[in-house]
GROMACS .gro file of C-alpha atoms in nm:
model
  270
    1LYS     CA    1  21.407 -14.227  22.078
    2PHE     CA    2  21.534 -13.893  21.974
    3PRO     CA    3  21.406 -13.690  21.675
    4ALA     CA    4  21.612 -13.710  21.364
    5MET     CA    5  21.867 -13.431  21.334
    6LYS     CA    6  22.015 -13.305  21.010
    7THR     CA    7  22.346 -13.130  20.995
    8SER     CA    8  22.473 -12.984  20.669
    9TYR     CA    9  22.834 -12.945  20.586
   10ARG     CA   10  23.035 -12.729  20.345
   11SER     CA   11  23.388 -12.775  20.235
   12VAL     CA   12  23.634 -12.502  20.338
   13HIS     CA   13  23.973 -12.499  20.171
   14ILE     CA   14  24.256 -12.372  20.388
   15GLY     CA   15  24.596 -12.423  20.244
   16HIS     CA   16  24.607 -12.782  20.127
   17THR     CA   17  24.382 -12.923  20.401
   18ASN     CA   18  24.009 -12.983  20.361
   19HIS     CA   19  23.785 -12.965  20.669
   20LEU     CA   20  23.419 -13.030  20.701
   21GLN     CA   21  23.254 -12.750  20.899
   22PRO     CA   22  22.890 -12.769  21.002
   23SER     CA   23  22.657 -12.485  20.904
   24ALA     CA   24  22.369 -12.458  21.148
   25PHE     CA   25  22.018 -12.473  21.010
   26GLY     CA   26  22.153 -12.506  20.652
   27LEU     CA   27  22.240 -12.129  20.620
   28LYS     CA   28  22.536 -12.017  20.409
   29THR     CA   29  22.792 -11.773  20.536
   30GLN     CA   30  22.765 -11.424  20.369
   31GLN     CA   31  23.039 -11.171  20.308
   32GLY     CA   32  23.005 -10.787  20.236
   33PHE     CA   33  23.210 -10.544  20.028
   34SER     CA   34  23.528 -10.405  20.157
   35LEU     CA   35  23.585 -10.028  20.190
   36ILE     CA   36  23.814 -10.027  19.886
   37GLU     CA   37  23.552 -10.204  19.676
   38MET     CA   38  23.291  -9.948  19.781
   39MET     CA   39  23.521  -9.661  19.688
   40ILE     CA   40  23.593  -9.813  19.347
   41ALA     CA   41  23.221  -9.868  19.282
   42SER     CA   42  23.144  -9.506  19.381
   43LEU     CA   43  23.418  -9.378  19.150
   44VAL     CA   44  23.284  -9.581  18.858
   45GLY     CA   45  22.934  -9.450  18.930
   46LEU     CA   46  23.056  -9.091  18.931
   47ILE     CA   47  23.237  -9.142  18.601
   48LEU     CA   48  22.923  -9.287  18.442
   49MET     CA   49  22.710  -9.004  18.580
   50ALA     CA   50  22.953  -8.741  18.447
   51GLY     CA   51  22.944  -8.903  18.102
   52THR     CA   52  22.565  -8.911  18.108
   53MET     CA   53  22.545  -8.543  18.205
   54GLN     CA   54  22.791  -8.448  17.930
   55MET     CA   55  22.589  -8.643  17.675
   56PHE     CA   56  22.269  -8.474  17.793
   57SER     CA   57  22.429  -8.128  17.769
   58THR     CA   58  22.563  -8.199  17.420
   59THR     CA   59  22.225  -8.330  17.304
   60GLN     CA   60  22.048  -8.027  17.448
   61GLN     CA   61  22.289  -7.784  17.279
   62SER     CA   62  22.253  -7.970  16.949
   63SER     CA   63  21.875  -7.949  16.979
   64ARG     CA   64  21.890  -7.574  17.046
   65THR     CA   65  22.121  -7.523  16.751
   66ASN     CA   66  21.901  -7.723  16.513
   67THR     CA   67  21.588  -7.543  16.631
   68ALA     CA   68  21.746  -7.198  16.589
   69MET     CA   69  21.888  -7.285  16.245
   70THR     CA   70  21.555  -7.429  16.129
   71ARG     CA   71  21.365  -7.122  16.245
   72MET     CA   72  21.617  -6.890  16.080
   73GLN     CA   73  21.591  -7.078  15.749
   74GLU     CA   74  21.212  -7.075  15.765
   75ASN     CA   75  21.218  -6.699  15.823
   76GLY     CA   76  21.453  -6.651  15.528
   77ARG     CA   77  21.235  -6.853  15.293
   78ALA     CA   78  20.919  -6.679  15.414
   79GLY     CA   79  21.073  -6.333  15.369
   80LEU     CA   80  21.179  -6.410  15.013
   81TYR     CA   81  20.836  -6.557  14.942
   82PHE     CA   82  20.657  -6.234  15.041
   83LEU     CA   83  20.903  -6.016  14.854
   84GLU     CA   84  20.904  -6.231  14.542
   85ASN     CA   85  20.524  -6.245  14.516
   86SER     CA   86  20.490  -5.868  14.542
   87ILE     CA   87  20.777  -5.795  14.302
   88ARG     CA   88  20.636  -6.032  14.042
   89LEU     CA   89  20.308  -5.841  14.056
   90SER     CA   90  20.478  -5.505  13.997
   91GLY     CA   91  20.331  -5.342  13.689
   92TYR     CA   92  20.038  -5.585  13.665
   93ARG     CA   93  19.740  -5.445  13.475
   94ALA     CA   94  19.407  -5.617  13.427
   95ASP     CA   95  19.411  -5.481  13.073
   96SER     CA   96  19.759  -5.566  12.950
   97LEU     CA   97  19.709  -5.349  12.641
   98LYS     CA   98  19.708  -5.033  12.851
   99ASP     CA   99  20.036  -4.848  12.870
  100PHE     CA  100  20.215  -4.835  13.204
  101LYS     CA  101  20.209  -4.454  13.196
  102ASP     CA  102  19.830  -4.452  13.166
  103VAL     CA  103  19.781  -4.678  13.466
  104PHE     CA  104  20.060  -4.574  13.700
  105LYS     CA  105  20.073  -4.196  13.729
  106ASP     CA  106  20.343  -3.984  13.890
  107SER     CA  107  20.070  -3.816  14.093
  108SER     CA  108  20.165  -4.061  14.366
  109PRO     CA  109  20.400  -3.897  14.621
  110PHE     CA  110  20.595  -4.222  14.649
  111PHE     CA  111  20.701  -4.262  14.285
  112GLU     CA  112  20.902  -4.031  14.064
  113PHE     CA  113  20.752  -4.055  13.716
  114ASP     CA  114  20.468  -4.198  13.508
  115GLY     CA  115  20.490  -4.570  13.452
  116GLN     CA  116  20.736  -4.633  13.735
  117VAL     CA  117  20.632  -4.953  13.913
  118ILE     CA  118  20.944  -5.025  14.122
  119ARG     CA  119  21.148  -4.778  14.320
  120GLY     CA  120  21.433  -4.836  14.561
  121ILE     CA  121  21.591  -4.641  14.844
  122ASP     CA  122  21.952  -4.735  14.903
  123ASN     CA  123  22.102  -4.769  15.254
  124ASP     CA  124  21.856  -4.571  15.462
  125ASN     CA  125  22.032  -4.341  15.709
  126VAL     CA  126  21.747  -4.120  15.830
  127SER     CA  127  21.735  -4.116  16.208
  128GLY     CA  128  21.413  -4.157  16.403
  129ASN     CA  129  21.208  -4.320  16.125
  130ASN     CA  130  21.212  -4.674  16.274
  131ILE     CA  131  21.400  -4.810  15.972
  132LEU     CA  132  21.721  -5.005  16.022
  133ASP     CA  133  22.012  -4.781  15.927
  134GLY     CA  134  22.207  -4.905  15.627
  135SER     CA  135  21.932  -5.135  15.500
  136ASP     CA  136  21.752  -5.092  15.166
  137ILE     CA  137  21.386  -5.012  15.101
  138ILE     CA  138  21.179  -5.119  14.801
  139LEU     CA  139  20.849  -4.973  14.682
  140MET     CA  140  20.623  -5.125  14.417
  141ARG     CA  141  20.280  -5.083  14.268
  142HIS     CA  142  20.041  -5.292  14.063
  143GLY     CA  143  19.681  -5.293  13.953
  144GLY     CA  144  19.399  -5.514  14.071
  145HIS     CA  145  19.151  -5.744  13.903
  146GLY     CA  146  18.772  -5.756  13.892
  147ASP     CA  147  18.767  -6.118  14.010
  148GLY     CA  148  18.953  -6.022  14.328
  149PHE     CA  149  19.235  -6.275  14.298
  150ILE     CA  150  19.509  -6.009  14.297
  151ASN     CA  151  19.625  -5.931  14.652
  152ASP     CA  152  19.861  -5.689  14.822
  153CYS     CA  153  20.161  -5.794  15.032
  154VAL     CA  154  19.947  -5.908  15.327
  155GLY     CA  155  19.669  -6.077  15.130
  156ASN     CA  156  19.410  -5.800  15.093
  157SER     CA  157  19.218  -5.827  14.767
  158ILE     CA  158  19.272  -5.548  14.510
  159GLY     CA  159  18.980  -5.457  14.285
  160GLY     CA  160  19.006  -5.405  13.913
  161ALA     CA  161  19.001  -5.026  13.925
  162GLN     CA  162  19.247  -4.998  14.213
  163VAL     CA  163  19.621  -4.954  14.223
  164ALA     CA  164  19.810  -5.097  14.519
  165GLU     CA  165  20.125  -4.916  14.631
  166SER     CA  166  20.332  -5.100  14.891
  167LYS     CA  167  20.668  -5.076  15.062
  168PHE     CA  168  20.905  -5.332  15.218
  169LEU     CA  169  21.163  -5.235  15.481
  170VAL     CA  170  21.348  -5.358  15.789
  171ASN     CA  171  21.265  -5.175  16.111
  172ASP     CA  172  21.490  -5.104  16.408
  173LYS     CA  173  21.380  -5.431  16.575
  174GLY     CA  174  21.515  -5.636  16.286
  175GLU     CA  175  21.170  -5.717  16.148
  176LEU     CA  176  21.085  -5.730  15.779
  177VAL     CA  177  20.764  -5.531  15.748
  178CYS     CA  178  20.529  -5.442  15.466
  179ILE     CA  179  20.320  -5.128  15.431
  180PRO     CA  180  20.038  -5.263  15.211
  181ASP     CA  181  19.857  -4.936  15.141
  182LEU     CA  182  20.088  -4.636  15.102
  183ILE     CA  183  19.811  -4.418  14.964
  184ASN     CA  184  19.546  -4.454  15.235
  185ASN     CA  185  19.735  -4.598  15.534
  186PRO     CA  186  20.105  -4.510  15.501
  187ASN     CA  187  20.168  -4.564  15.873
  188THR     CA  188  20.022  -4.916  15.889
  189ARG     CA  189  20.304  -5.169  15.909
  190GLU     CA  190  20.255  -5.545  15.898
  191THR     CA  191  20.537  -5.759  16.041
  192LEU     CA  192  20.627  -6.052  15.815
  193ILE     CA  193  20.937  -6.209  15.977
  194ASP     CA  194  21.190  -6.122  16.247
  195GLY     CA  195  21.563  -6.173  16.297
  196VAL     CA  196  21.667  -5.964  15.995
  197GLU     CA  197  22.001  -5.787  16.029
  198ASP     CA  198  22.018  -5.639  15.679
  199MET     CA  199  21.840  -5.628  15.343
  200GLN     CA  200  22.024  -5.529  15.027
  201ILE     CA  201  21.852  -5.493  14.689
  202PHE     CA  202  22.004  -5.462  14.341
  203TYR     CA  203  21.816  -5.383  14.024
  204GLY     CA  204  21.867  -5.549  13.686
  205VAL     CA  205  21.899  -5.291  13.409
  206ASP     CA  206  21.808  -5.382  13.051
  207THR     CA  207  22.016  -5.181  12.804
  208ASP     CA  208  21.925  -5.357  12.477
  209SER     CA  209  21.547  -5.405  12.514
  210ASP     CA  210  21.558  -5.784  12.523
  211PHE     CA  211  21.385  -5.799  12.867
  212THR     CA  212  21.697  -5.948  13.025
  213ALA     CA  213  21.915  -5.769  13.279
  214ASN     CA  214  22.257  -5.672  13.145
  215TYR     CA  215  22.388  -5.575  13.487
  216TYR     CA  216  22.272  -5.511  13.844
  217VAL     CA  217  22.315  -5.186  14.036
  218SER     CA  218  22.193  -5.032  14.360
  219ALA     CA  219  21.894  -4.799  14.355
  220ASN     CA  220  22.112  -4.487  14.351
  221ASP     CA  221  22.305  -4.607  14.046
  222ILE     CA  222  22.015  -4.680  13.810
  223PRO     CA  223  22.070  -4.463  13.500
  224ASN     CA  224  21.792  -4.217  13.420
  225GLY     CA  225  21.546  -4.358  13.170
  226SER     CA  226  21.671  -4.714  13.212
  227GLU     CA  227  21.428  -5.004  13.232
  228VAL     CA  228  21.447  -5.228  13.538
  229VAL     CA  229  21.348  -5.583  13.442
  230SER     CA  230  21.453  -5.782  13.748
  231VAL     CA  231  21.543  -5.745  14.114
  232ARG     CA  232  21.806  -5.926  14.319
  233ILE     CA  233  21.729  -5.941  14.693
  234SER     CA  234  21.962  -6.048  14.972
  235LEU     CA  235  21.854  -6.096  15.333
  236LEU     CA  236  22.098  -6.139  15.621
  237LEU     CA  237  21.933  -6.316  15.914
  238GLN     CA  238  22.044  -6.379  16.270
  239SER     CA  239  21.950  -6.670  16.493
  240ASP     CA  240  21.727  -6.646  16.798
  241PRO     CA  241  21.829  -6.761  17.054
  242LYS     CA  242  22.202  -6.701  17.022
  243ILE     CA  243  22.385  -7.025  16.953
  244ALA     CA  244  22.740  -6.930  16.849
  245THR     CA  245  22.995  -6.921  17.132
  246GLN     CA  246  23.182  -6.620  16.996
  247ALA     CA  247  23.155  -6.343  16.737
  248GLN     CA  248  23.183  -6.470  16.381
  249ALA     CA  249  23.315  -6.319  16.058
  250TYR     CA  250  23.130  -6.335  15.728
  251ARG     CA  251  23.135  -6.202  15.372
  252TRP     CA  252  22.854  -5.961  15.287
  253PHE     CA  253  22.874  -5.800  14.942
  254ASP     CA  254  23.180  -5.575  14.920
  255THR     CA  255  23.275  -5.609  15.288
  256ASP     CA  256  23.504  -5.901  15.374
  257ASN     CA  257  23.532  -6.045  15.724
  258LYS     CA  258  23.293  -5.792  15.868
  259PRO     CA  259  23.259  -5.843  16.246
  260LYS     CA  260  22.918  -5.954  16.358
  261THR     CA  261  22.684  -5.694  16.497
  262PHE     CA  262  22.526  -5.937  16.743
  263ASP     CA  263  22.780  -6.157  16.924
  264GLY     CA  264  22.676  -6.518  16.963
  265ASP     CA  265  22.423  -6.519  16.679
  266GLU     CA  266  22.448  -6.761  16.391
  267GLU     CA  267  22.375  -6.589  16.061
  268ASP     CA  268  22.267  -6.698  15.717
  269LYS     CA  269  22.231  -6.526  15.382
  270PHE     CA  270  21.931  -6.562  15.150
   0.00000   0.00000   0.00000
């Protein structure tokens, strides 16, 4: 007797004739890819890879843009916050019944007359003073309080018998800085924000004593003896890092389509 043998068959179609062809050991015949198929597959893979890389690059650029814009907006809001808090305190007196002229004397070298609590310098153009040329400067002073809850521009407490005299400016690095103590430490500068390209300040003049500004002018155009009741501040900020692909044009006060100073920076006004 011979051992049982098993032969498997598969049907092969050639033309219109069917043949039964044995397949040894039950294995199926395998076929590979042709050269053309491999080339097509490689081409499709390259196209998909190029699309993926383009999507990654676009996403990365969008992320950089959003980060730079967010940081610029945060700087703008922070700068206005510091300025607004200090300006609102201008002229503060613990005893509100005391006259401004009795509290704020013109003996200070930084102010021009008794009772003056805000003073501006328009479009600084002094060389070598580490102040951004063409930007404005604002000085202010206010009294303190015995409870210590009145602070200067960097958070130092001002006592009841003290008068704080401070100054805000933009230095040559584009940083908004505050000098919190003009009297005792006029050379001490505290950096508040960076990325500032310009600061322009206009002063609201009250002509009919109703404590409301009738018009706004620059510091040099305030009429003698006029009362300043409000301040309008504008900050021009630039992005860091640069995100624009080319120099932009913008409107800034009385200058239309002024070319950007820093090519490639996105800018915003506050």
